[in-house]
Every structure is written in structure tokens, then in C-alpha cells.
CSV table of C-alpha atoms in Angstrom, one decimal:
chain,number,residue,atom,x,y,z
A,1,MET,CA,-15.3,-4.6,-32.2
A,2,TRP,CA,-14.8,-4.6,-28.5
A,3,LEU,CA,-11.3,-6.1,-28.8
A,4,GLN,CA,-9.1,-3.2,-29.8
A,5,ARG,CA,-5.4,-2.9,-30.6
A,6,ARG,CA,-3.3,-2.4,-27.4
A,7,THR,CA,0.2,-1.2,-26.8
A,8,LYS,CA,2.4,-4.3,-26.5
A,9,PRO,CA,5.7,-4.7,-24.8
A,10,LYS,CA,8.6,-5.1,-27.2
A,11,ASN,CA,10.6,-8.3,-27.3
A,12,SER,CA,13.8,-6.3,-26.8
A,13,GLN,CA,12.8,-5.2,-23.2
A,14,LEU,CA,15.4,-5.9,-20.6
A,15,ARG,CA,14.5,-9.2,-19.0
A,16,GLN,CA,16.1,-8.2,-15.7
A,17,TRP,CA,13.5,-5.4,-15.3
A,18,THR,CA,10.7,-7.8,-16.1
A,19,MET,CA,12.0,-10.4,-13.5
A,20,ASP,CA,12.5,-7.7,-10.9
A,21,SER,CA,9.0,-6.4,-11.3
A,22,MET,CA,7.6,-9.9,-11.1
A,23,LEU,CA,9.6,-10.6,-7.9
A,24,GLY,CA,8.3,-7.3,-6.4
A,25,ARG,CA,4.7,-8.0,-7.4
A,26,TRP,CA,5.0,-11.5,-6.0
A,27,SER,CA,6.5,-10.2,-2.7
A,28,GLN,CA,3.7,-7.8,-2.0
A,29,GLU,CA,1.0,-10.5,-2.3
A,30,PRO,CA,1.9,-12.3,0.9
A,31,GLY,CA,2.5,-9.1,2.8
A,32,ALA,CA,-0.5,-7.0,1.5
A,33,VAL,CA,-3.3,-9.0,-0.1
A,34,CYS,CA,-2.9,-12.2,1.9
A,35,PHE,CA,-2.9,-10.7,5.3
A,36,VAL,CA,-6.0,-8.6,4.5
A,37,ASP,CA,-8.0,-11.3,2.7
A,38,LEU,CA,-6.9,-14.8,3.5
A,39,ALA,CA,-6.3,-14.8,7.2
A,40,ILE,CA,-9.8,-13.4,7.9
A,41,GLY,CA,-11.1,-16.8,9.1
A,42,VAL,CA,-8.5,-17.0,11.8
A,43,PHE,CA,-9.5,-13.6,13.2
A,44,GLN,CA,-13.2,-14.4,12.9
A,45,ASP,CA,-12.8,-17.4,15.1
A,46,TYR,CA,-10.4,-15.8,17.6
A,47,TYR,CA,-12.4,-12.6,18.1
A,48,GLN,CA,-15.6,-14.6,18.7
A,49,HIS,CA,-13.9,-16.5,21.5
A,50,ASN,CA,-11.8,-13.7,23.0
A,51,GLN,CA,-11.7,-9.9,22.7
A,52,LEU,CA,-15.0,-9.5,21.0
A,53,ARG,CA,-16.9,-12.4,22.4
A,54,GLU,CA,-19.8,-10.2,23.4
A,55,TYR,CA,-20.4,-9.2,19.8
A,56,SER,CA,-22.3,-11.2,17.2
A,57,ALA,CA,-20.7,-13.0,14.3
A,58,SER,CA,-22.3,-10.4,11.9
A,59,SER,CA,-20.8,-7.5,13.9
A,60,ILE,CA,-17.3,-9.0,13.9
A,61,SER,CA,-17.7,-9.6,10.2
A,62,TRP,CA,-18.1,-5.9,9.6
A,63,ILE,CA,-14.6,-5.3,10.8
A,64,LEU,CA,-13.1,-8.1,8.7
A,65,SER,CA,-15.2,-7.2,5.6
A,66,LEU,CA,-13.9,-3.6,5.9
A,67,GLU,CA,-10.4,-5.0,5.1
A,68,PRO,CA,-11.0,-6.1,1.5
A,69,PHE,CA,-13.5,-3.3,1.0
A,70,VAL,CA,-10.9,-0.6,1.8
A,71,LEU,CA,-8.3,-2.5,-0.1
A,72,PHE,CA,-10.4,-2.4,-3.3
A,73,ALA,CA,-12.4,0.8,-2.8
A,74,ALA,CA,-9.4,3.0,-2.5
A,75,GLY,CA,-8.6,2.1,-6.1
A,76,ILE,CA,-11.0,4.8,-7.4
A,77,VAL,CA,-8.3,7.3,-6.2
A,78,LEU,CA,-5.2,5.3,-6.2
A,79,GLY,CA,-5.6,4.0,-9.8
A,80,ARG,CA,-5.4,7.6,-11.0
A,81,VAL,CA,-2.5,8.3,-8.7
A,82,PHE,CA,-0.6,5.4,-10.2
A,83,ASP,CA,-1.3,6.5,-13.8
A,84,ASN,CA,0.0,10.0,-13.0
A,85,TYR,CA,2.9,9.4,-10.7
A,86,GLY,CA,4.0,5.8,-10.9
A,87,PRO,CA,4.6,3.2,-8.1
A,88,LYS,CA,7.5,4.5,-6.0
A,89,TRP,CA,5.9,6.8,-3.5
A,90,MET,CA,2.7,4.7,-3.4
A,91,LEU,CA,4.7,1.7,-2.3
A,92,LEU,CA,6.5,3.7,0.5
A,93,ILE,CA,3.3,5.1,1.9
A,94,GLY,CA,1.6,1.8,1.7
A,95,THR,CA,4.3,0.0,3.5
A,96,PHE,CA,4.2,2.4,6.4
A,97,LEU,CA,0.4,2.4,6.8
A,98,HIS,CA,0.1,-1.4,6.5
A,99,VAL,CA,2.7,-2.2,9.0
A,100,PHE,CA,1.6,0.6,11.4
A,101,GLY,CA,-1.9,-0.8,11.2
A,102,LEU,CA,-0.8,-4.3,12.1
A,103,MET,CA,1.2,-3.0,15.1
A,104,MET,CA,-1.9,-1.1,16.3
A,105,ILE,CA,-4.1,-4.2,16.0
A,106,SER,CA,-1.6,-5.9,18.4
A,107,VAL,CA,-2.5,-3.3,21.2
A,108,SER,CA,-6.2,-3.1,20.5
A,109,SER,CA,-8.9,-4.3,22.9
A,110,GLU,CA,-12.1,-2.4,22.0
A,111,TYR,CA,-14.3,-2.8,19.0
A,112,TYR,CA,-13.7,0.7,17.6
A,113,GLN,CA,-9.9,0.1,17.9
A,114,PHE,CA,-10.0,-3.0,15.8
A,115,LEU,CA,-12.3,-1.2,13.4
A,116,LEU,CA,-9.8,1.7,12.9
A,117,ALA,CA,-6.6,-0.4,12.9
A,118,GLN,CA,-7.7,-3.6,11.1
A,119,GLY,CA,-10.6,-2.3,9.2
A,120,ILE,CA,-9.2,1.0,7.8
A,121,CYS,CA,-5.4,1.7,8.4
A,122,SER,CA,-3.9,-1.7,7.6
A,123,PRO,CA,-6.0,-2.3,4.4
A,124,LEU,CA,-5.5,1.3,3.2
A,125,GLY,CA,-1.8,0.7,3.3
A,126,ALA,CA,-2.2,-2.6,1.6
A,127,SER,CA,-4.2,-0.8,-1.2
A,128,PHE,CA,-1.3,1.6,-1.7
A,129,VAL,CA,0.9,-1.4,-2.4
A,130,PHE,CA,-1.6,-3.6,-4.3
A,131,TYR,CA,-2.6,-1.2,-7.1
A,132,PRO,CA,0.8,-0.1,-8.3
A,133,ALA,CA,2.1,-3.7,-8.2
A,134,SER,CA,-0.9,-5.0,-10.1
A,135,ALA,CA,-0.9,-2.3,-12.7
A,136,CYS,CA,2.9,-2.6,-13.2
A,137,THR,CA,2.4,-6.3,-14.1
A,138,ALA,CA,-0.1,-5.5,-16.8
A,139,THR,CA,2.4,-3.2,-18.5
A,140,TRP,CA,5.1,-5.9,-18.8
A,141,PHE,CA,3.0,-8.7,-20.4
A,142,ASP,CA,0.6,-9.3,-23.3
A,143,LYS,CA,0.5,-12.8,-24.7
A,144,ARG,CA,1.3,-14.4,-21.3
A,145,ARG,CA,-0.5,-11.8,-19.2
A,146,ALA,CA,-2.9,-14.2,-17.5
A,147,LEU,CA,0.0,-16.6,-16.5
A,148,ALA,CA,2.0,-13.6,-15.2
A,149,PHE,CA,-1.0,-12.5,-13.0
A,150,GLY,CA,-1.4,-16.1,-11.9
A,151,ILE,CA,2.2,-16.4,-10.8
A,152,MET,CA,2.1,-13.0,-9.1
A,153,SER,CA,-1.1,-13.8,-7.2
A,154,SER,CA,0.4,-17.2,-6.1
A,155,GLY,CA,2.3,-15.2,-3.5
A,156,SER,CA,-0.8,-14.6,-1.6
A,157,SER,CA,-1.6,-18.4,-1.7
A,158,ILE,CA,1.8,-19.1,-0.1
A,159,GLY,CA,1.1,-16.4,2.4
A,160,GLY,CA,-2.3,-17.8,3.0
A,161,VAL,CA,-0.7,-21.1,4.0
A,162,VAL,CA,2.0,-19.5,6.2
A,163,PHE,CA,0.0,-16.8,8.0
A,164,PRO,CA,-3.0,-18.8,9.2
A,165,ALA,CA,-0.7,-21.7,10.3
A,166,MET,CA,1.7,-19.2,11.9
A,167,LEU,CA,-1.1,-17.4,13.8
A,168,SER,CA,-2.7,-20.6,14.9
A,169,ARG,CA,0.7,-21.7,16.4
A,170,LEU,CA,1.7,-18.3,17.8
A,171,LEU,CA,-1.6,-17.3,19.5
A,172,PRO,CA,-1.6,-19.9,22.2
A,173,ARG,CA,2.2,-19.6,22.8
A,174,VAL,CA,3.0,-15.9,22.7
A,175,GLY,CA,-0.4,-14.3,22.9
A,176,PHE,CA,-2.3,-12.0,20.6
A,177,GLY,CA,-0.1,-9.0,20.8
A,178,TRP,CA,3.2,-10.6,19.9
A,179,SER,CA,1.6,-12.8,17.3
A,180,LEU,CA,0.5,-9.7,15.4
A,181,ARG,CA,3.9,-8.0,15.9
A,182,ILE,CA,5.8,-10.9,14.5
A,183,SER,CA,3.4,-11.0,11.6
A,184,ALA,CA,4.0,-7.3,11.0
A,185,PHE,CA,7.8,-7.8,10.8
A,186,VAL,CA,7.3,-10.6,8.3
A,187,VAL,CA,5.0,-8.3,6.2
A,188,LEU,CA,7.6,-5.5,6.4
A,189,ALA,CA,10.4,-7.8,5.1
A,190,MET,CA,8.2,-8.8,2.1
A,191,LEU,CA,7.2,-5.2,1.3
A,192,VAL,CA,10.9,-4.0,1.4
A,193,VAL,CA,11.5,-6.4,-1.5
A,194,ALA,CA,8.5,-4.9,-3.3
A,195,ASN,CA,9.7,-1.4,-2.8
A,196,MET,CA,13.1,-2.3,-4.2
A,197,THR,CA,11.9,-4.1,-7.3
A,198,VAL,CA,8.5,-3.1,-8.6
A,199,ARG,CA,8.8,-1.0,-11.7
A,200,SER,CA,6.4,0.0,-14.6
A,201,ARG,CA,7.4,-0.4,-18.2
A,202,ILE,CA,5.3,2.6,-19.2
A,203,ALA,CA,6.3,6.0,-17.8
A,204,PRO,CA,3.6,7.8,-15.8
A,205,VAL,CA,1.5,10.2,-17.9
A,206,PRO,CA,0.2,13.1,-15.7
A,207,ARG,CA,-3.4,13.9,-16.7
A,208,ARG,CA,-6.0,16.2,-15.2
A,209,VAL,CA,-8.7,14.4,-13.4
A,210,GLN,CA,-11.6,13.9,-15.8
A,211,PHE,CA,-15.0,12.6,-14.8
A,212,SER,CA,-15.2,10.8,-18.1
A,213,ASP,CA,-12.3,8.5,-17.1
A,214,TYR,CA,-14.5,7.1,-14.3
A,215,ILE,CA,-17.8,6.8,-16.1
A,216,GLY,CA,-16.4,5.9,-19.5
A,217,PRO,CA,-15.8,2.2,-18.7
A,218,PHE,CA,-19.5,1.8,-18.0
A,219,SER,CA,-20.3,2.6,-21.6
A,220,GLU,CA,-18.5,-0.6,-22.6
A,221,LEU,CA,-20.8,-3.6,-22.2
A,222,PRO,CA,-17.9,-6.1,-21.7
A,223,PHE,CA,-16.6,-4.0,-18.8
A,224,VAL,CA,-20.1,-3.8,-17.2
A,225,LEU,CA,-20.6,-7.6,-17.5
A,226,LEU,CA,-17.1,-8.3,-16.2
A,227,MET,CA,-17.9,-6.0,-13.2
A,228,LEU,CA,-21.2,-7.7,-12.5
A,229,ALA,CA,-19.5,-11.2,-12.7
A,230,SER,CA,-16.7,-10.1,-10.4
A,231,CYS,CA,-19.0,-8.6,-7.9
A,232,CYS,CA,-21.2,-11.7,-7.7
A,233,GLY,CA,-18.1,-13.9,-7.4
A,234,PHE,CA,-16.7,-11.8,-4.6
A,235,TRP,CA,-20.0,-11.8,-2.8
A,236,ALA,CA,-19.6,-15.6,-2.6
A,237,MET,CA,-15.8,-16.0,-2.4
A,238,PHE,CA,-15.1,-14.9,1.1
A,239,VAL,CA,-18.1,-16.7,2.8
A,240,PRO,CA,-16.4,-20.1,3.0
A,241,ILE,CA,-13.1,-18.4,3.9
A,242,ASN,CA,-14.7,-16.6,6.8
A,243,TYR,CA,-17.0,-19.4,8.1
A,244,VAL,CA,-15.6,-22.8,7.3
A,245,ILE,CA,-13.5,-22.9,10.5
A,246,LEU,CA,-16.4,-21.9,12.7
A,247,GLU,CA,-18.8,-24.4,11.1
A,248,ALA,CA,-16.3,-27.2,11.3
A,249,GLN,CA,-15.8,-26.6,15.1
A,250,GLU,CA,-19.5,-26.5,15.7
A,251,ASP,CA,-19.9,-29.7,13.8
A,252,GLY,CA,-17.5,-31.4,16.2
A,253,ILE,CA,-14.3,-31.4,14.1
A,254,ARG,CA,-11.4,-31.3,16.4
A,255,ARG,CA,-10.0,-27.8,16.8
A,256,SER,CA,-6.5,-28.7,15.6
A,257,LEU,CA,-7.8,-29.9,12.3
A,258,ALA,CA,-10.5,-27.1,11.9
A,259,GLU,CA,-7.8,-24.4,12.3
A,260,TYR,CA,-5.9,-25.9,9.4
A,261,LEU,CA,-8.8,-25.9,6.9
A,262,LEU,CA,-8.0,-22.4,5.9
A,263,THR,CA,-4.4,-23.4,5.4
A,264,ILE,CA,-5.5,-26.3,3.2
A,265,LEU,CA,-7.8,-24.0,1.2
A,266,ASN,CA,-5.1,-21.5,0.6
A,267,ALA,CA,-2.6,-24.2,-0.4
A,268,ALA,CA,-5.0,-25.6,-2.9
A,269,SER,CA,-5.4,-22.1,-4.4
A,270,LEU,CA,-1.8,-22.0,-5.4
A,271,PRO,CA,-2.3,-24.2,-8.5
A,272,GLY,CA,-5.7,-22.6,-8.8
A,273,ARG,CA,-4.0,-19.3,-9.6
A,274,ILE,CA,-1.2,-20.5,-11.8
A,275,LEU,CA,-2.8,-23.2,-14.0
A,276,PRO,CA,-5.9,-21.1,-15.0
A,277,GLY,CA,-3.5,-18.3,-16.1
A,278,TYR,CA,-1.4,-20.8,-18.1
A,279,PHE,CA,-4.4,-22.4,-19.9
A,280,GLY,CA,-6.2,-19.0,-20.2
A,281,ASP,CA,-3.4,-17.7,-22.4
A,282,LYS,CA,-3.7,-20.8,-24.6
A,283,LEU,CA,-7.4,-21.5,-24.6
A,284,GLY,CA,-8.9,-18.1,-23.9
A,285,ARG,CA,-9.1,-16.3,-20.6
A,286,PHE,CA,-12.8,-15.9,-20.5
A,287,ASN,CA,-13.3,-19.6,-21.4
A,288,VAL,CA,-11.1,-20.7,-18.5
A,289,MET,CA,-12.6,-18.3,-16.1
A,290,ILE,CA,-16.1,-19.6,-16.9
A,291,ALA,CA,-14.9,-23.1,-16.2
A,292,MET,CA,-13.3,-22.3,-12.9
A,293,CYS,CA,-16.3,-20.2,-11.7
A,294,THR,CA,-18.6,-23.1,-12.6
A,295,LEU,CA,-16.4,-25.5,-10.6
A,296,SER,CA,-16.6,-23.1,-7.6
A,297,ALA,CA,-20.4,-23.0,-7.8
A,298,LEU,CA,-20.6,-26.8,-8.0
A,299,THR,CA,-18.2,-27.3,-5.1
A,300,ILE,CA,-20.5,-25.2,-2.9
A,301,LEU,CA,-23.9,-26.5,-4.1
A,302,VAL,CA,-23.0,-30.2,-4.7
A,303,LEU,CA,-20.4,-30.8,-1.9
A,304,TRP,CA,-20.5,-28.2,0.8
A,305,ILE,CA,-24.2,-28.0,1.4
A,306,PRO,CA,-25.2,-31.7,1.0
A,307,GLY,CA,-22.0,-32.9,2.6
A,308,THR,CA,-22.4,-30.9,5.8
A,309,LEU,CA,-26.2,-31.7,6.0
A,310,LEU,CA,-26.0,-35.4,5.3
A,311,ALA,CA,-22.7,-36.1,7.1
A,312,PRO,CA,-22.3,-33.6,9.8
A,313,GLY,CA,-19.0,-33.9,11.7
A,314,SER,CA,-17.3,-35.6,8.8
A,315,ALA,CA,-13.7,-34.3,8.6
A,316,ALA,CA,-13.4,-35.7,5.1
A,317,VAL,CA,-16.2,-33.5,3.8
A,318,TYR,CA,-14.5,-30.3,5.1
A,319,VAL,CA,-11.0,-31.3,3.9
A,320,ILE,CA,-12.2,-32.2,0.4
A,321,PHE,CA,-14.3,-29.1,0.2
A,322,SER,CA,-11.4,-26.9,1.3
A,323,LEU,CA,-9.2,-28.5,-1.4
A,324,LEU,CA,-11.6,-28.2,-4.3
A,325,TYR,CA,-12.9,-24.7,-3.3
A,326,GLY,CA,-9.5,-23.4,-2.8
A,327,PHE,CA,-8.4,-24.6,-6.2
A,328,ALA,CA,-11.5,-23.3,-8.0
A,329,SER,CA,-11.8,-19.9,-6.4
A,330,GLY,CA,-8.1,-19.2,-6.7
A,331,ALA,CA,-8.7,-18.1,-10.3
A,332,PHE,CA,-10.6,-15.0,-9.2
A,333,VAL,CA,-7.5,-13.3,-7.9
A,334,GLY,CA,-5.3,-13.8,-10.9
A,335,MET,CA,-7.8,-13.9,-13.8
A,336,VAL,CA,-9.9,-10.8,-13.1
A,337,PRO,CA,-7.1,-8.3,-13.7
A,338,ALA,CA,-6.0,-10.3,-16.8
A,339,LEU,CA,-9.6,-10.2,-18.2
A,340,LEU,CA,-9.7,-6.4,-17.6
A,341,SER,CA,-6.4,-5.9,-19.4
A,342,GLN,CA,-7.8,-8.0,-22.3
A,343,ILE,CA,-10.6,-5.5,-22.9
A,344,THR,CA,-8.5,-2.4,-22.2
A,345,ALA,CA,-7.3,-0.5,-25.3
A,346,ASP,CA,-5.1,2.1,-23.7
A,347,MET,CA,-2.7,0.6,-21.2
A,348,SER,CA,-1.7,4.0,-19.9
A,349,LYS,CA,-5.2,4.0,-18.3
A,350,THR,CA,-4.7,0.6,-16.6
A,351,GLY,CA,-4.6,2.1,-13.1
A,352,VAL,CA,-7.8,4.1,-13.3
A,353,ARG,CA,-9.7,1.2,-15.0
A,354,GLN,CA,-8.6,-1.2,-12.3
A,355,GLY,CA,-9.6,1.3,-9.7
A,356,VAL,CA,-13.1,1.6,-11.1
A,357,LEU,CA,-13.5,-2.1,-11.3
A,358,TYR,CA,-12.2,-2.9,-7.9
A,359,THR,CA,-14.1,-0.1,-6.3
A,360,CYS,CA,-17.3,-1.7,-7.6
A,361,MET,CA,-16.1,-5.1,-6.3
A,362,SER,CA,-15.4,-3.6,-2.9
A,363,ILE,CA,-19.1,-3.2,-2.3
A,364,ALA,CA,-19.4,-7.0,-2.6
A,365,THR,CA,-16.5,-7.6,-0.3
A,366,LEU,CA,-17.9,-5.3,2.3
A,367,THR,CA,-21.4,-6.8,2.4
A,368,GLY,CA,-20.9,-10.4,1.6
A,369,SER,CA,-19.7,-11.7,4.9
A,370,PRO,CA,-22.1,-9.6,7.1
A,371,ILE,CA,-25.0,-10.8,4.9
A,372,ALA,CA,-23.8,-14.3,5.6
A,373,GLY,CA,-23.5,-13.6,9.3
A,374,ALA,CA,-27.0,-12.1,9.4
A,375,ILE,CA,-28.4,-15.2,7.7
A,376,LEU,CA,-26.5,-17.4,10.2
A,377,ASN,CA,-28.0,-15.4,13.1
A,378,ARG,CA,-31.5,-15.5,11.5
A,379,GLN,CA,-31.2,-19.3,11.3
A,380,HIS,CA,-30.0,-19.6,14.9
A,381,GLY,CA,-26.6,-21.1,13.9
A,382,THR,CA,-27.6,-23.3,11.0
A,383,TYR,CA,-25.2,-22.9,8.1
A,384,TRP,CA,-27.1,-24.0,5.0
A,385,GLY,CA,-28.6,-20.6,4.5
A,386,LEU,CA,-25.3,-18.8,4.1
A,387,GLN,CA,-24.0,-21.7,2.0
A,388,ALA,CA,-27.0,-21.3,-0.4
A,389,PHE,CA,-26.3,-17.5,-0.6
A,390,ALA,CA,-22.7,-18.2,-1.6
A,391,GLY,CA,-23.7,-20.8,-4.1
A,392,ALA,CA,-26.4,-18.6,-5.7
A,393,MET,CA,-24.0,-15.7,-6.1
A,394,MET,CA,-21.4,-17.9,-7.7
A,395,VAL,CA,-24.0,-19.2,-10.2
A,396,ALA,CA,-24.9,-15.5,-11.0
A,397,SER,CA,-21.2,-14.9,-11.6
A,398,VAL,CA,-21.0,-17.7,-14.1
A,399,VAL,CA,-24.0,-16.2,-16.0
A,400,PHE,CA,-22.4,-12.8,-16.3
A,401,PHE,CA,-19.0,-14.2,-17.4
A,402,VAL,CA,-20.8,-16.2,-20.1
A,403,ALA,CA,-22.7,-13.1,-21.2
A,404,ALA,CA,-19.4,-11.1,-21.5
A,405,ARG,CA,-17.9,-13.9,-23.6
A,406,VAL,CA,-20.9,-13.9,-25.9
A,407,VAL,CA,-20.7,-10.1,-26.4
A,408,LEU,CA,-17.0,-10.3,-27.2
A,409,GLN,CA,-17.0,-13.2,-29.7
A,410,GLY,CA,-20.4,-14.8,-30.0
A,411,THR,CA,-21.7,-18.2,-29.0
A,412,SER,CA,-19.1,-20.4,-30.8
A,413,LEU,CA,-17.4,-22.7,-28.2
A,414,ARG,CA,-14.3,-23.1,-30.4
A,415,LYS,CA,-13.2,-19.5,-30.3
A,416,LYS,CA,-10.4,-18.4,-28.0
A,417,VAL,CA,-11.8,-15.6,-25.9
């Protein structure tokens, strides 16, 4: 009874509009989501050794955790804005704020300056770009929606390979300021493409703001379970991204290799975003998400913790972990919006429902890394505590995804859910 009839795109839609929207959605991923989420580990390492070296790892993590928090939390407002007005002006505003924020980071030197530029301005602009692009994708696809989201989110994987590697090369050569400015110009070029191509299949439907639109989803048990699963997953997801470089360097891994672990992780997430979407459309999106989330938990608990405790300083452990975790955790980015669309009856409310879900998830993105940093400080630089925290949250995510699947279609393992 939870799976209701949804408005489906017609086969007669112009393919050019579909491809243009896909190109625009893909283009905003490297420029918006990637720079906010996937280059965090580079900044954590750089700030701890340079501008913010007098601050603790946990204090620096608050700046970097604000980025995904603001990116997602703004959805409570921006989702409604998209439903009412469409993507055009949101993309323009977002492009300006995001690029302006990156430029301001390049001239920052104090903690509060990084907090304002990197923690608020830049991710707020990215949010103005992310929500309309994501919601537009949902309007164009039905049967292959998970694959579409996977392909779109693969843009951030490619950006996650390019930006960390680019920053690692630029920082010692041209300095922090010009490294950020060059990155900002690259981001601007990508977002220009997004502005020119992102379109929605469904015309905006202006509605008065109603409180019921925001609390209504919480009356749906599948939505609540999806929200809890996503929150637990995002509590865990960014911990390795933030701390794997630092741990590797402290374990004696040579710096040139340690700095590329994030690039390896992001490269592995490319197939981890596309393949789950492809198989999710064929075998069931919840089924595939449960499998990928389980693999993420096992990678942390069976490889990352024992490997770094029993073989400290082993480059192979870090490389293999980065590969497996990147592949497994990549599903979160592409599959969560596809799962939400699957349990959404009225696609004209896609924006506000995405906003509600991602606002809840933003709490996890805000607190996950600082909690991990606090655990690290409490254990005087020993990493197994934050690793255990990440593993426990990922296991909890699996439990809630399984519960959502049971509510939707029961306990039969043969059903496509």
C-alpha cells in the first residue's frame, strides 16, 4: 500500500531535453557537490599543518562539516522554492555564491573567515545548484531512475579524482590562494554548463507554504525508515574521507601516497555509483542499497580496523581499503534520491520531500566528523575509536534499510523492491 501510482514521463518526450538535463546535472556534480564533500580530507590535512595548526582536529572538522550540513540543510527551503519556481534562478544564484565563496577562501587566514567562506557561503551556493539539478533528474526518469541518478552522481566521483589530485599538486607550487582561485574557475566553467542545460520536465506549480508538506512525510513509515538509514549512513560516510589521509601519514605512509588515498577512494566510487543504479533498476533499489551498505560496514569493521591495528604502516591496507570503501559507499550519493523517488506518489512535490530528507541528513553530516575528531582527541591520537564509530553507524544504516524494505514488500528475498 505504500507504493502508489506516480506520474511517469511519456515515451514521446524529446530525447534532446533529456540528454541536456543529464549533462547539466552531471556538470554540477564536480563543481558543487564534489568540492563541498569529497575534497574535505585535503583541507583537513592542510589546515592542521598550516593556517589553523593551533586548532584541534575536532575544531577544524566543524568548518569542514558545516559544508555538507549547509548543502543539505538548505533543502528545507530550497526544495519548496524549486517546486514553486523551477531551476533557472536557483542555478544562477547558486553559481555566484559558490564561486564567490571559493574566492573568499583563497584570501582567508583566520578561523572565522574560513567558517564564513568555506562553511557557509560556498556550500549555500552549492545547495542552490544541487537541489534543482537533483529534482530535475527525478522528473525525467521512472524505470531507469536509479541508473540516471548513478550516472549523474558519477560526476562528483570524477571531480573527486581531479580536485584532490589537483590541489595536492598546486598547493606546494602556487600556494594556497591561487590553488583555490584556479579551482574556483574550474567550478565556474562546470556550473555554466549546468545553467545552460538543466531543465525540468514538469512545470513549476506555485503553492502556498503549508506546514503539512513538511510534516506529512513523517507520517509515512517508509520515509521515516529511509531517513534514519540515510542519517546513520552519513554519520559514518565522511569519517574515512576526512581522516584516512591523516591516519596514513601518522602510520608512516609516505606523504606522496597518503595524499592520493582520497583520489583512489573517489575513483573507486565511480563504478560504485553507476553499477548499483543499473542493478537497482533490475533487481530492486532497496535490495541493492542494502547489499552496498553491508559491504561498506564490512569494509570498515573487517578491513580498516583490523588492518591498521595488526599491520600499521602497511600501504597495501590503506590502498585496498580506499578502493573497497570508495566503491561501496558510492551508492549512497546516487541511490538515496532514487529510493526517495520510489516512495513518492506526487512528483510535483519532489523538491520539498528531498529538502525534508536532506535537511534531516544534514544533522548527521554536521556532527559525524566532529564526533570522530572528539573521539580521536579523547584517545590521544589512536584511530580505532573513530573507526568503530563509523562501523557501528553503518551497521545501523543496514538495519533501517532492511526495515524499510520489509515494510514495503515483506520478508520475501525474491521480491524486487
